Coordinates of C-alpha atoms in Angstrom, one line a residue:
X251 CA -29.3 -85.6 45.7
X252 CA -32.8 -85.8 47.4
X253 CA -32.5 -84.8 51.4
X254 CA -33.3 -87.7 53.1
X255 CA -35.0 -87.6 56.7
X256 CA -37.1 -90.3 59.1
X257 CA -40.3 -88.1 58.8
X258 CA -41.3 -84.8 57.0
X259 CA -44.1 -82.7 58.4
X260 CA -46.1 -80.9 55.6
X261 CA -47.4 -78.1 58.0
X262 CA -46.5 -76.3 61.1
X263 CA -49.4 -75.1 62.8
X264 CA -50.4 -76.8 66.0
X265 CA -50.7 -80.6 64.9
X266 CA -47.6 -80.7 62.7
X267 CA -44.9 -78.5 64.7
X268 CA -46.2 -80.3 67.6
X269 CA -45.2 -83.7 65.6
X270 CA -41.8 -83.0 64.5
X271 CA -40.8 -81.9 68.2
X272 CA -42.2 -85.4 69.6
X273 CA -40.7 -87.2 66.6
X274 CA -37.3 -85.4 67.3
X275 CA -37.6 -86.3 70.9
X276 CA -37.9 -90.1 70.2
X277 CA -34.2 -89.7 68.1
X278 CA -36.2 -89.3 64.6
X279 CA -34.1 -87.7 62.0
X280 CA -37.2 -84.7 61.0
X281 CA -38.2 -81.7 58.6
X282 CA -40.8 -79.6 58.8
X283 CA -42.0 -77.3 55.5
X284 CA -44.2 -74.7 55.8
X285 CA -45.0 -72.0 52.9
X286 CA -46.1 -69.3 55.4
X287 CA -45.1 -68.8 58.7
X288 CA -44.2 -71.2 61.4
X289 CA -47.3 -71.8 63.7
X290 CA -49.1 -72.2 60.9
X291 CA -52.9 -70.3 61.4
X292 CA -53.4 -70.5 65.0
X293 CA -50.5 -68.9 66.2
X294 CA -50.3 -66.4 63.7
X295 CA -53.7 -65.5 62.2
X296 CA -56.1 -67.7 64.8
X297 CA -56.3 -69.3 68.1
X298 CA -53.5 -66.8 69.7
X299 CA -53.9 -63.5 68.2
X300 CA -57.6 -63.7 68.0
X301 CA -57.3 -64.1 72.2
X302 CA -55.3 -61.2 72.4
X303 CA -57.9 -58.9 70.8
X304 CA -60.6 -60.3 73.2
X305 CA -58.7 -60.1 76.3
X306 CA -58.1 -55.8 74.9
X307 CA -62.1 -56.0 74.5
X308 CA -62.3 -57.8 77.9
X309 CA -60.6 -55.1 79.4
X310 CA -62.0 -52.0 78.0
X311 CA -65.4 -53.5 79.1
X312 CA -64.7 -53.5 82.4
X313 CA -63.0 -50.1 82.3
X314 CA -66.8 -49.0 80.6
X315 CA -68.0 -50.4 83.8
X316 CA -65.8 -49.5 86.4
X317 CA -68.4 -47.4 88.4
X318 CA -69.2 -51.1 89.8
X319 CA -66.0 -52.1 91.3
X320 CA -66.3 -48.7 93.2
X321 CA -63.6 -46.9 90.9
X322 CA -63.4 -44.0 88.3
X323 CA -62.5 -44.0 85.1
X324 CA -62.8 -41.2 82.6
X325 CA -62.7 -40.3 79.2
X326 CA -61.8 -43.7 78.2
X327 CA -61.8 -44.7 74.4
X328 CA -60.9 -47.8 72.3
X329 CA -57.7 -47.6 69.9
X330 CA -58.6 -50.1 67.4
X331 CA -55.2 -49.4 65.7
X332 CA -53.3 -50.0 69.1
X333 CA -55.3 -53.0 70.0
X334 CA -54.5 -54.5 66.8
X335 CA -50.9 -53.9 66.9
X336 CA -50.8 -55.7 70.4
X337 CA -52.3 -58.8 68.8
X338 CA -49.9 -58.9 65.9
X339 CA -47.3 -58.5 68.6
X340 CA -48.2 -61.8 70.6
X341 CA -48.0 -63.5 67.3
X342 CA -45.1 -62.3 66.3
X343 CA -43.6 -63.8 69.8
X344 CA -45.2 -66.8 69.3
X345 CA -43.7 -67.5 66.1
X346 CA -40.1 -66.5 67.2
X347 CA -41.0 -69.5 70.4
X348 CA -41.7 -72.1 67.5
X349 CA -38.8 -70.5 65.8
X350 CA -36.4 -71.4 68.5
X351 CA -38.0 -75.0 69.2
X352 CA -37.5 -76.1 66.1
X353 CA -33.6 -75.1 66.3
X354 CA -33.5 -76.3 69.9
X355 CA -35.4 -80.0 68.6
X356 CA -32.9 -80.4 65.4
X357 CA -35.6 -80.2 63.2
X358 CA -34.5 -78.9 59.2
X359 CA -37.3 -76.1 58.4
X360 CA -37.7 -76.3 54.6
X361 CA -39.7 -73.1 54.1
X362 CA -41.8 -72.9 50.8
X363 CA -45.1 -75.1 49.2
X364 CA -45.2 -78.9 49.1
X365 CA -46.2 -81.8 47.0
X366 CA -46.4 -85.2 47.3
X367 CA -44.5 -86.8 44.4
X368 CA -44.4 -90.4 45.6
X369 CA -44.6 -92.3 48.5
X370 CA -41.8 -90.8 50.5
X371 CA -41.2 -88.2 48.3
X372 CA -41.9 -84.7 48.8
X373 CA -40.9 -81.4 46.0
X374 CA -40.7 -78.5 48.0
X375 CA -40.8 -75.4 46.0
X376 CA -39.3 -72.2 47.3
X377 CA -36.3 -69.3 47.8
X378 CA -34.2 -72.1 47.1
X379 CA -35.8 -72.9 44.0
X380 CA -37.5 -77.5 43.8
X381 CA -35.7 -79.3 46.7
X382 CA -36.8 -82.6 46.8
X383 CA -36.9 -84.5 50.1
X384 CA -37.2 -88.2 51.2
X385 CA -38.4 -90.2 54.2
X386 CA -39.9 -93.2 55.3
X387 CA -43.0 -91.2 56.6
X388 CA -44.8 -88.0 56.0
X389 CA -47.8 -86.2 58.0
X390 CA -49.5 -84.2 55.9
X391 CA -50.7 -81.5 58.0
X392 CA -51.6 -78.3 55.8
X393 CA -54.6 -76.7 58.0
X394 CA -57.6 -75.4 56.7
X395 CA -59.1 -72.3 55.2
X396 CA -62.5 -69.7 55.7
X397 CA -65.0 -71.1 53.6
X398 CA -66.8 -68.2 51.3
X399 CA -70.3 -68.3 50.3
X400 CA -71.2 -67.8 46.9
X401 CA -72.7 -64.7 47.2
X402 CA -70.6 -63.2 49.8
X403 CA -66.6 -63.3 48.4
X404 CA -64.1 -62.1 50.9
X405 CA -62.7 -58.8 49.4
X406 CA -60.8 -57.6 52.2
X407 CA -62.6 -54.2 52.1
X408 CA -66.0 -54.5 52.8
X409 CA -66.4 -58.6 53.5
X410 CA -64.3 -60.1 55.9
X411 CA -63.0 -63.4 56.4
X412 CA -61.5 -63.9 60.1
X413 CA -58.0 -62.8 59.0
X414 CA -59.2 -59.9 57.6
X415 CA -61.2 -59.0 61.0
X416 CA -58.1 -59.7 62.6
X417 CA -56.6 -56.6 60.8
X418 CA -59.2 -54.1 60.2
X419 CA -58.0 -51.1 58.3
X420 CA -60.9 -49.4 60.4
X421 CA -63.7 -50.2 62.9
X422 CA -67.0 -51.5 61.6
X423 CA -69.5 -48.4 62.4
X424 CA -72.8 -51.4 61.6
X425 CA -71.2 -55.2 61.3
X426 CA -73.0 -58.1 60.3
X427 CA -71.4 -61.4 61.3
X428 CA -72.8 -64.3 59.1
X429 CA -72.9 -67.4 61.0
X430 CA -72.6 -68.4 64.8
X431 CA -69.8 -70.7 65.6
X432 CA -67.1 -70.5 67.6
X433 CA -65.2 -67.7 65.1
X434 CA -67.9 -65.8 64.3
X435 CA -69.2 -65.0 67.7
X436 CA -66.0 -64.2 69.1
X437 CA -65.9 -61.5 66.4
X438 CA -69.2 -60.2 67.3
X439 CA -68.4 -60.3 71.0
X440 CA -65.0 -58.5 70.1
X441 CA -66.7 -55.7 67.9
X442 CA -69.5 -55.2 70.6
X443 CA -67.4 -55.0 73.1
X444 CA -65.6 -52.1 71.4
X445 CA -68.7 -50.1 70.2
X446 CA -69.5 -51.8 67.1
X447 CA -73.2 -52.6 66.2
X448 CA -73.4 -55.7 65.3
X449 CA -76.0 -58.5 64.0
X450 CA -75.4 -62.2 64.1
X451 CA -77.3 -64.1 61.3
X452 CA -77.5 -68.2 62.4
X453 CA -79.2 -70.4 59.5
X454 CA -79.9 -73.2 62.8
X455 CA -82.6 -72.2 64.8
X456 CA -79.7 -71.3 68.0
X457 CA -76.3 -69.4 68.3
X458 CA -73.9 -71.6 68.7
X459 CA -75.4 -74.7 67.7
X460 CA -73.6 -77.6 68.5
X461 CA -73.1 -76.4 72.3
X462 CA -75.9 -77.9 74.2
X463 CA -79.1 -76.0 73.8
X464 CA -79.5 -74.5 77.4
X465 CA -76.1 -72.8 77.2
X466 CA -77.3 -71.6 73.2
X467 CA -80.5 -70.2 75.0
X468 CA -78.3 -68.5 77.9
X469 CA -76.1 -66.7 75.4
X470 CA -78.3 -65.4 73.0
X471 CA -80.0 -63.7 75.9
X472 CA -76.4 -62.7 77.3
X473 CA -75.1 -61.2 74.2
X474 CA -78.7 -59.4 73.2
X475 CA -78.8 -58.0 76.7
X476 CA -75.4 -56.1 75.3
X477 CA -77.1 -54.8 72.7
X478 CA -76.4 -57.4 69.6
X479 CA -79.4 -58.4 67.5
X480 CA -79.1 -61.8 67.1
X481 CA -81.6 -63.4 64.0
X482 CA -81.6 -67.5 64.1
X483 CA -83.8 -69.8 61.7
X484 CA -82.1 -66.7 59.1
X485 CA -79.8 -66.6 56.3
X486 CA -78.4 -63.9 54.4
X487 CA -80.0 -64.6 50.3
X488 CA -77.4 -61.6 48.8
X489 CA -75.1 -58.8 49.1
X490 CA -74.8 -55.6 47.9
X491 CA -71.0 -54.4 47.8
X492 CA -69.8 -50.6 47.2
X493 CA -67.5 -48.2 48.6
X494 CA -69.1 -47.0 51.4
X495 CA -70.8 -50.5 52.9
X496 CA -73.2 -53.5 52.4
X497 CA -76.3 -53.9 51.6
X498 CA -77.6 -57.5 53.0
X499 CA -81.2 -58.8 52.2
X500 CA -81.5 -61.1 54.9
X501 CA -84.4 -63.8 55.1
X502 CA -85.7 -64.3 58.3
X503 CA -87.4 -67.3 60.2
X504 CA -90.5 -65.7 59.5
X505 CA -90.3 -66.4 55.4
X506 CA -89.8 -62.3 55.0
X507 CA -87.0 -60.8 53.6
X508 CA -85.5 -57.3 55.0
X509 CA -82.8 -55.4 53.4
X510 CA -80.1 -53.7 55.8
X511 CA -77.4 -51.2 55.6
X512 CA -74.4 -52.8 57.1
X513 CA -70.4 -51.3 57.2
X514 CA -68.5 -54.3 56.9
X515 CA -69.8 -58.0 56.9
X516 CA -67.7 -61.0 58.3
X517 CA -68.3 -64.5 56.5
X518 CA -67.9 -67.3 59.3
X519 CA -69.7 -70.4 58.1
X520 CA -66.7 -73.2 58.5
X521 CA -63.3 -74.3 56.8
X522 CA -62.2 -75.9 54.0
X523 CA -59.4 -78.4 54.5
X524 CA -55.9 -77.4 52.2
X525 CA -55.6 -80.8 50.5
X526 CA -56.0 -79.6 46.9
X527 CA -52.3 -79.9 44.6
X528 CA -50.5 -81.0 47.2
X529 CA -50.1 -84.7 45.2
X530 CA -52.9 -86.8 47.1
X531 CA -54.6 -88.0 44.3
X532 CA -51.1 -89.1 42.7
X533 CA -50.7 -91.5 45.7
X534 CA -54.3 -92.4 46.0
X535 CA -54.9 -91.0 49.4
X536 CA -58.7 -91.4 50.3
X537 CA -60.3 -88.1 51.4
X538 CA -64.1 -87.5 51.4
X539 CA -65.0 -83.8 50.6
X540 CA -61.0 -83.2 51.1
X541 CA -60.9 -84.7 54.4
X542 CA -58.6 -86.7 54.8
X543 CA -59.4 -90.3 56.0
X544 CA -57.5 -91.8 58.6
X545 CA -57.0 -94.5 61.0
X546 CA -57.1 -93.8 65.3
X547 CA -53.4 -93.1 64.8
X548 CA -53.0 -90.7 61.6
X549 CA -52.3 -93.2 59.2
X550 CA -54.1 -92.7 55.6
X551 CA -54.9 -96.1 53.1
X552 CA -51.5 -95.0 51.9
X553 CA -48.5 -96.6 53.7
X554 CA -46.5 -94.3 54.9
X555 CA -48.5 -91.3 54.4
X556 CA -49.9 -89.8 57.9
X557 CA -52.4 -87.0 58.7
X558 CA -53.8 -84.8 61.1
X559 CA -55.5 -81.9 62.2
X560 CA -58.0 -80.0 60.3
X561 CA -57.3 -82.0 57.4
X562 CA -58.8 -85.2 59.2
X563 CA -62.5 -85.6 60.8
X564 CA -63.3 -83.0 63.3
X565 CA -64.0 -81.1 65.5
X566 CA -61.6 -79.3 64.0
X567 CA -59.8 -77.7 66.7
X568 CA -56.1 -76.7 67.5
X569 CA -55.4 -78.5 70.4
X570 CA -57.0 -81.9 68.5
X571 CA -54.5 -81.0 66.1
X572 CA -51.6 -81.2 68.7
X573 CA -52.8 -83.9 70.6
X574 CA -53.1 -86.3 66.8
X575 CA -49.3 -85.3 65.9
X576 CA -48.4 -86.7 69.1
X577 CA -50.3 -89.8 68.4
X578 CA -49.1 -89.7 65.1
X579 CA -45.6 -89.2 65.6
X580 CA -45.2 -91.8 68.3
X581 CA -46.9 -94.5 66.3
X582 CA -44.3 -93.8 63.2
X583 CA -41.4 -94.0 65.9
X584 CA -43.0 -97.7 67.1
X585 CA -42.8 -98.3 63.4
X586 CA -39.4 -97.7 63.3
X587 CA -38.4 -100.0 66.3
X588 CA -39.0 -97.8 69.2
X589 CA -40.2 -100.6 71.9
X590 CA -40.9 -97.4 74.4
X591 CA -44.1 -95.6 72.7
X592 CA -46.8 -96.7 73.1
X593 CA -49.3 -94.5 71.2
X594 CA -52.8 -94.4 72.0
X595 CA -56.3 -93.6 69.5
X596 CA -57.8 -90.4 69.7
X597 CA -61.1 -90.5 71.9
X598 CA -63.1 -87.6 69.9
X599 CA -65.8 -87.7 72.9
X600 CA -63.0 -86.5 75.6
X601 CA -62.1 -84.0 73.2
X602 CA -63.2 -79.9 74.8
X603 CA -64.6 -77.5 73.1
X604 CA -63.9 -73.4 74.2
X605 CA -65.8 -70.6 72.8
X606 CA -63.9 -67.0 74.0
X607 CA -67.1 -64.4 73.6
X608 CA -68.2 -63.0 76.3
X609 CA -69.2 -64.7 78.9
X610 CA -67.0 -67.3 77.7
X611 CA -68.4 -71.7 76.5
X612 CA -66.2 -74.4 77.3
X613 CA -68.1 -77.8 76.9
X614 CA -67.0 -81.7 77.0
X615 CA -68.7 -85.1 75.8
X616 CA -72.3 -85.3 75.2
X617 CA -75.3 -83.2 75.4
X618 CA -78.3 -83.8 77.2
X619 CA -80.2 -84.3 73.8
X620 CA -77.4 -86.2 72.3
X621 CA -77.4 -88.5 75.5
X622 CA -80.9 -88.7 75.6
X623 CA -80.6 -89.8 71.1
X624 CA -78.3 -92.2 72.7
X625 CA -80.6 -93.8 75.1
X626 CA -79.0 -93.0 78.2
X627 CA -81.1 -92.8 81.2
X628 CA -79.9 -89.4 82.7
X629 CA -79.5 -87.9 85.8
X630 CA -78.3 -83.7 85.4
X631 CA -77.0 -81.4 87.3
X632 CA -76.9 -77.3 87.0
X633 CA -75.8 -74.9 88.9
X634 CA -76.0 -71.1 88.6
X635 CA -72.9 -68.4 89.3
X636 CA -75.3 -66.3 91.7
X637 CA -74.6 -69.2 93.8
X638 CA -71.4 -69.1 93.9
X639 CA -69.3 -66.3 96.0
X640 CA -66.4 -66.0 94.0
X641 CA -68.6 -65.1 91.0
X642 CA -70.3 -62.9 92.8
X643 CA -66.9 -61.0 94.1
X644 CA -65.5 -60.8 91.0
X645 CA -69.1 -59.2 89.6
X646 CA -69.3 -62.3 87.2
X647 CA -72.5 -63.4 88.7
X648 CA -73.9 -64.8 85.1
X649 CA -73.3 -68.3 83.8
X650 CA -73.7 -71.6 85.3
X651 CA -72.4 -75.3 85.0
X652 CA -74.5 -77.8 83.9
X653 CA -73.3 -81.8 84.3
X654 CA -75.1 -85.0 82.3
X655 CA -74.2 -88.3 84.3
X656 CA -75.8 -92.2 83.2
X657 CA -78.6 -92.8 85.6
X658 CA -77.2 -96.4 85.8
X659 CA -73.5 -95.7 86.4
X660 CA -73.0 -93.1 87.5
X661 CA -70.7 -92.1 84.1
X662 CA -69.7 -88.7 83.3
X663 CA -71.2 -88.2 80.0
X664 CA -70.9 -84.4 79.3
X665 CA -70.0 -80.9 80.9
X666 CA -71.2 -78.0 79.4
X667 CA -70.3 -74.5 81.1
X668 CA -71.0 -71.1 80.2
X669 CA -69.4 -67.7 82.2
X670 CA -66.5 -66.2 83.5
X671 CA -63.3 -68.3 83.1
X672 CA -64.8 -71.3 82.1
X673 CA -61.7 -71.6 79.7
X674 CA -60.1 -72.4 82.0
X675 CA -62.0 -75.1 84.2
X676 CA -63.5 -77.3 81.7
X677 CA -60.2 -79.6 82.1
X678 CA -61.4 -80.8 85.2
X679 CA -64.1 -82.5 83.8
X680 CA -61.9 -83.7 80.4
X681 CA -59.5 -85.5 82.9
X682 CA -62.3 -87.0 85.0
X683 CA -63.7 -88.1 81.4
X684 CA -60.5 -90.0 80.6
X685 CA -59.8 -91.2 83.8
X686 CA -63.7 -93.0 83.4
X687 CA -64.5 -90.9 86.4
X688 CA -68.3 -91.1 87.9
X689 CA -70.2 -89.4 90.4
X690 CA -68.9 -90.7 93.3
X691 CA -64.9 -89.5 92.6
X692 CA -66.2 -86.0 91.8
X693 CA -68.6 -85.5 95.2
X694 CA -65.8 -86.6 97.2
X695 CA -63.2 -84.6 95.8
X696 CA -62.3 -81.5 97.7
X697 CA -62.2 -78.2 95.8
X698 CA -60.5 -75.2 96.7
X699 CA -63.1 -71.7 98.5
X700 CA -63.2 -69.7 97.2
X701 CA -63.5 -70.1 93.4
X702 CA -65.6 -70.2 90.1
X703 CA -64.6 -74.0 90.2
X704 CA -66.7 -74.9 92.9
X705 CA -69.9 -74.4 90.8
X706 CA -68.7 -77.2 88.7
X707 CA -68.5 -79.6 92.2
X708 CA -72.0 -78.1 93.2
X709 CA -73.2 -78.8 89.5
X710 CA -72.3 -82.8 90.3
X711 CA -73.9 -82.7 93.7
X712 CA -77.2 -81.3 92.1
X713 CA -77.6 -83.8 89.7
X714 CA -77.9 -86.5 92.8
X715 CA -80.4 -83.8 94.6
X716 CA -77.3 -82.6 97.2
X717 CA -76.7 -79.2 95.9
X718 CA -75.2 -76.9 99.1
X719 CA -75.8 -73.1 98.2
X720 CA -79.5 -73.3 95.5

């Protein structure tokens, strides 16, 4: 007899554990399978762990520079092994907490892989040998994967996919980072920080290319001032792997091809969604490039198929993952005869973006060149750190906040931040996004002295020529 449930969640990393809690809250009968570990890759092998490790870095840098604070410390040195354990060790914790929601939400974990059969049907093969499982709706929300180039397979030894640079079986003496999103420059900030040498190698003419190109200019001097060497308008045209490291002839923008002797090289150049043989093409689901195509609630051509998450349209990013298996879930409950949801489309362009290298990107909406594609007539705002006392207090004087308003209406149309703990203040602006905020609610609200976050107030009041302290 096939197991028969309301919804089954194929996945349970951020968007599909996130889905069978808020489908078990609105009285849905739910599974969840997962072939791996619960949390899927951010807990376990992304987002989280990869946080832990920086904040380790984060704080051996300041230890390395303690002399400026006024205090003494000697003889300190970076245990790679020990840092390492610490991150596997927040995991682990984090895994145990999704664990215990499931059992506190109701939710039947079917550990092992899955394929779709049938519409409502799912074969889950595992411990337990081919269960097969029925509901009325399935998300299909299986993640992603490193994409490898070619030239560069991940071995695990000498080339490096982010889960392997989450687990070195040493510290990279030379390391070349290939590719300058959000992954592979936290990497290369991570190794810096601990003493690495390392070179980033961007094929667009910036690091971090999709961030708006003022806070790209900013942190390539930032992270060359630290000692990186950071080659954009490059790409890397083949690797040499043996025992003892890598050779890497890398083309510059120049036309002319250097080889270099590198330890260890880490391949970060995007994802591939996991939508191969898990039965899409049996049902007909429509994916492009395997993503996944779906509607502004989750739902695929297929009727009662669902997805979401890095399986869908980006950006491809955990907490747009959770954020769509809400959605998702609550529109499947309305489809059941809830008369209480009321489930809203995703609004990519309120969606934030955070980068964790150091100093830190956090970014919202539009770009000034994107705006200015757009045809918006703009009025923008930016305002430095050195302006700001906290910053200067904390000795994290570098960075600034940089605000893109319409001339005509005063509309927020993108945030884009780059410094200390920016993290951590770039929901200001997502909530004044979604709440259609303009100029006039952000000058006149009141924000608390002394703190980083009143650069982003003073960022508003420069782009309408009012700035207080520049």
């Amino acid at each position: 007899m096939a197991e028969q449930y309301d919804l089954i969640v194929l996945g349970s990393g951020p968007g599909g554990y996130v889905a069978a809690i808020r489908a078990a809250q609105l009285g849905l009968k739910t599974a969840i399978v997962e072939r791996e570990l619960l949390g899927g890759i951010c807990l376990n092998w992304g987002c989280i762990p990869t946080k832990a490790l920086l904040r380790s870095a984060e704080v051996y840098n300041h230890m390395k520079h303690a002399k400026a604070y006024g205090l003494a410390a000697d003889n300190i040195r970076a245990d790679i092994e020990a840092v390492v354990a610490r991150s596997r060790g927040v995991a682990k914790q984090l895994n145990q907490g999704v664990t215990h929601l499931m059992k506190k939400n109701k939710i039947t974990v079917h550990m092992g892989t899955g394929v779709l059969k049938a519409p409502g049907t799912l074969e889950v093969t595992g411990d337990k040998g081919v269960e097969t499982l029925t509901a009325k709706h399935i998300i299909v929300a299986t993640g992603a994967r490193a994409r490898d180039l070619p030239f560069a397979k991940a071995d695990g030894n000498r080339v490096w996919t982010y889960r392997h640079a989450m687990t070195p079986k040493e510290q990279p003496s030379k390391l070349l980072v290939i590719g300058s999103g959000a992954i592979g420059i936290e990497f290369a900030s991570f190794y810096n920080d601990m003493g690495t040498e390392v070179t980033v190698v961007e094929m667009m003419d910036r690091v971090v290319p999709v961030e708006d190109a003022d806070v790209s200019a900013f942190l390539e001097k930032a992270l060359v001032k630290q000692g990186m060497t950071i080659l954009t308008g490059a790409g890397v045209e083949s690797l040499d792997v043996s025992a003892s490291g890598v050779k890497a002839k890398i083309k510059g923008k120049d036309g002319k091809v250097v080889e270099s002797q590198f330890s260890h090289v880490i391949v970060a150049v995007g994802i591939v969604p996991n939508t191969e043989n898990i039965g899409l093409e049996t049902l007909g689901v429509k994916a492009e490039r395997g993503i996944i195509q779906i509607d502004g609630h989750g739902r695929t051509n297929v009727k009662g198929v669902w997805a979401i998450g890095d399986v869908t349209p980006g950006p491809w990013l955990a907490h747009k993952a959770s954020h769509e298996g809400v959605i998702a879930a609550e529109a499947i409950a309305q489809e059941l005869g809830n008369k209480d949801v009321h489930p809203h489309a995703m609004d990519r362009g309120n969606i934030p973006g955070c980068t964790y290298c150091h100093p830190q990107i956090a970014s919202v909406g539009l770009t000034e060149a994107k705006a200015k594609e757009a045809g918006y007539t703009l009025k923008v705002g930016t305002f430095p750190f050195i302006g700001n006392g906290k910053a200067i207090a904390l000795g994290e004087p570098e960075g600034f906040v940089k605000t893109v308003f319409d001339a005509k209406t005063g509309e927020l149309l993108g945030a884009h931040m780059i410094g200390a703990e920016v993290t951590e203040m770039i929901q200001g602006y997502v909530v004044g996004k979604t709440l259609e905020t303009t100029e006039a609610e952000l000058i006149n609200t009141v924000f608390p002295h002394p703190t980083i976050s009143e650069s982003m107030h003073e960022s508003v009041l420069a782009a309408y020529g009012r700035a207080l302290h520049i």
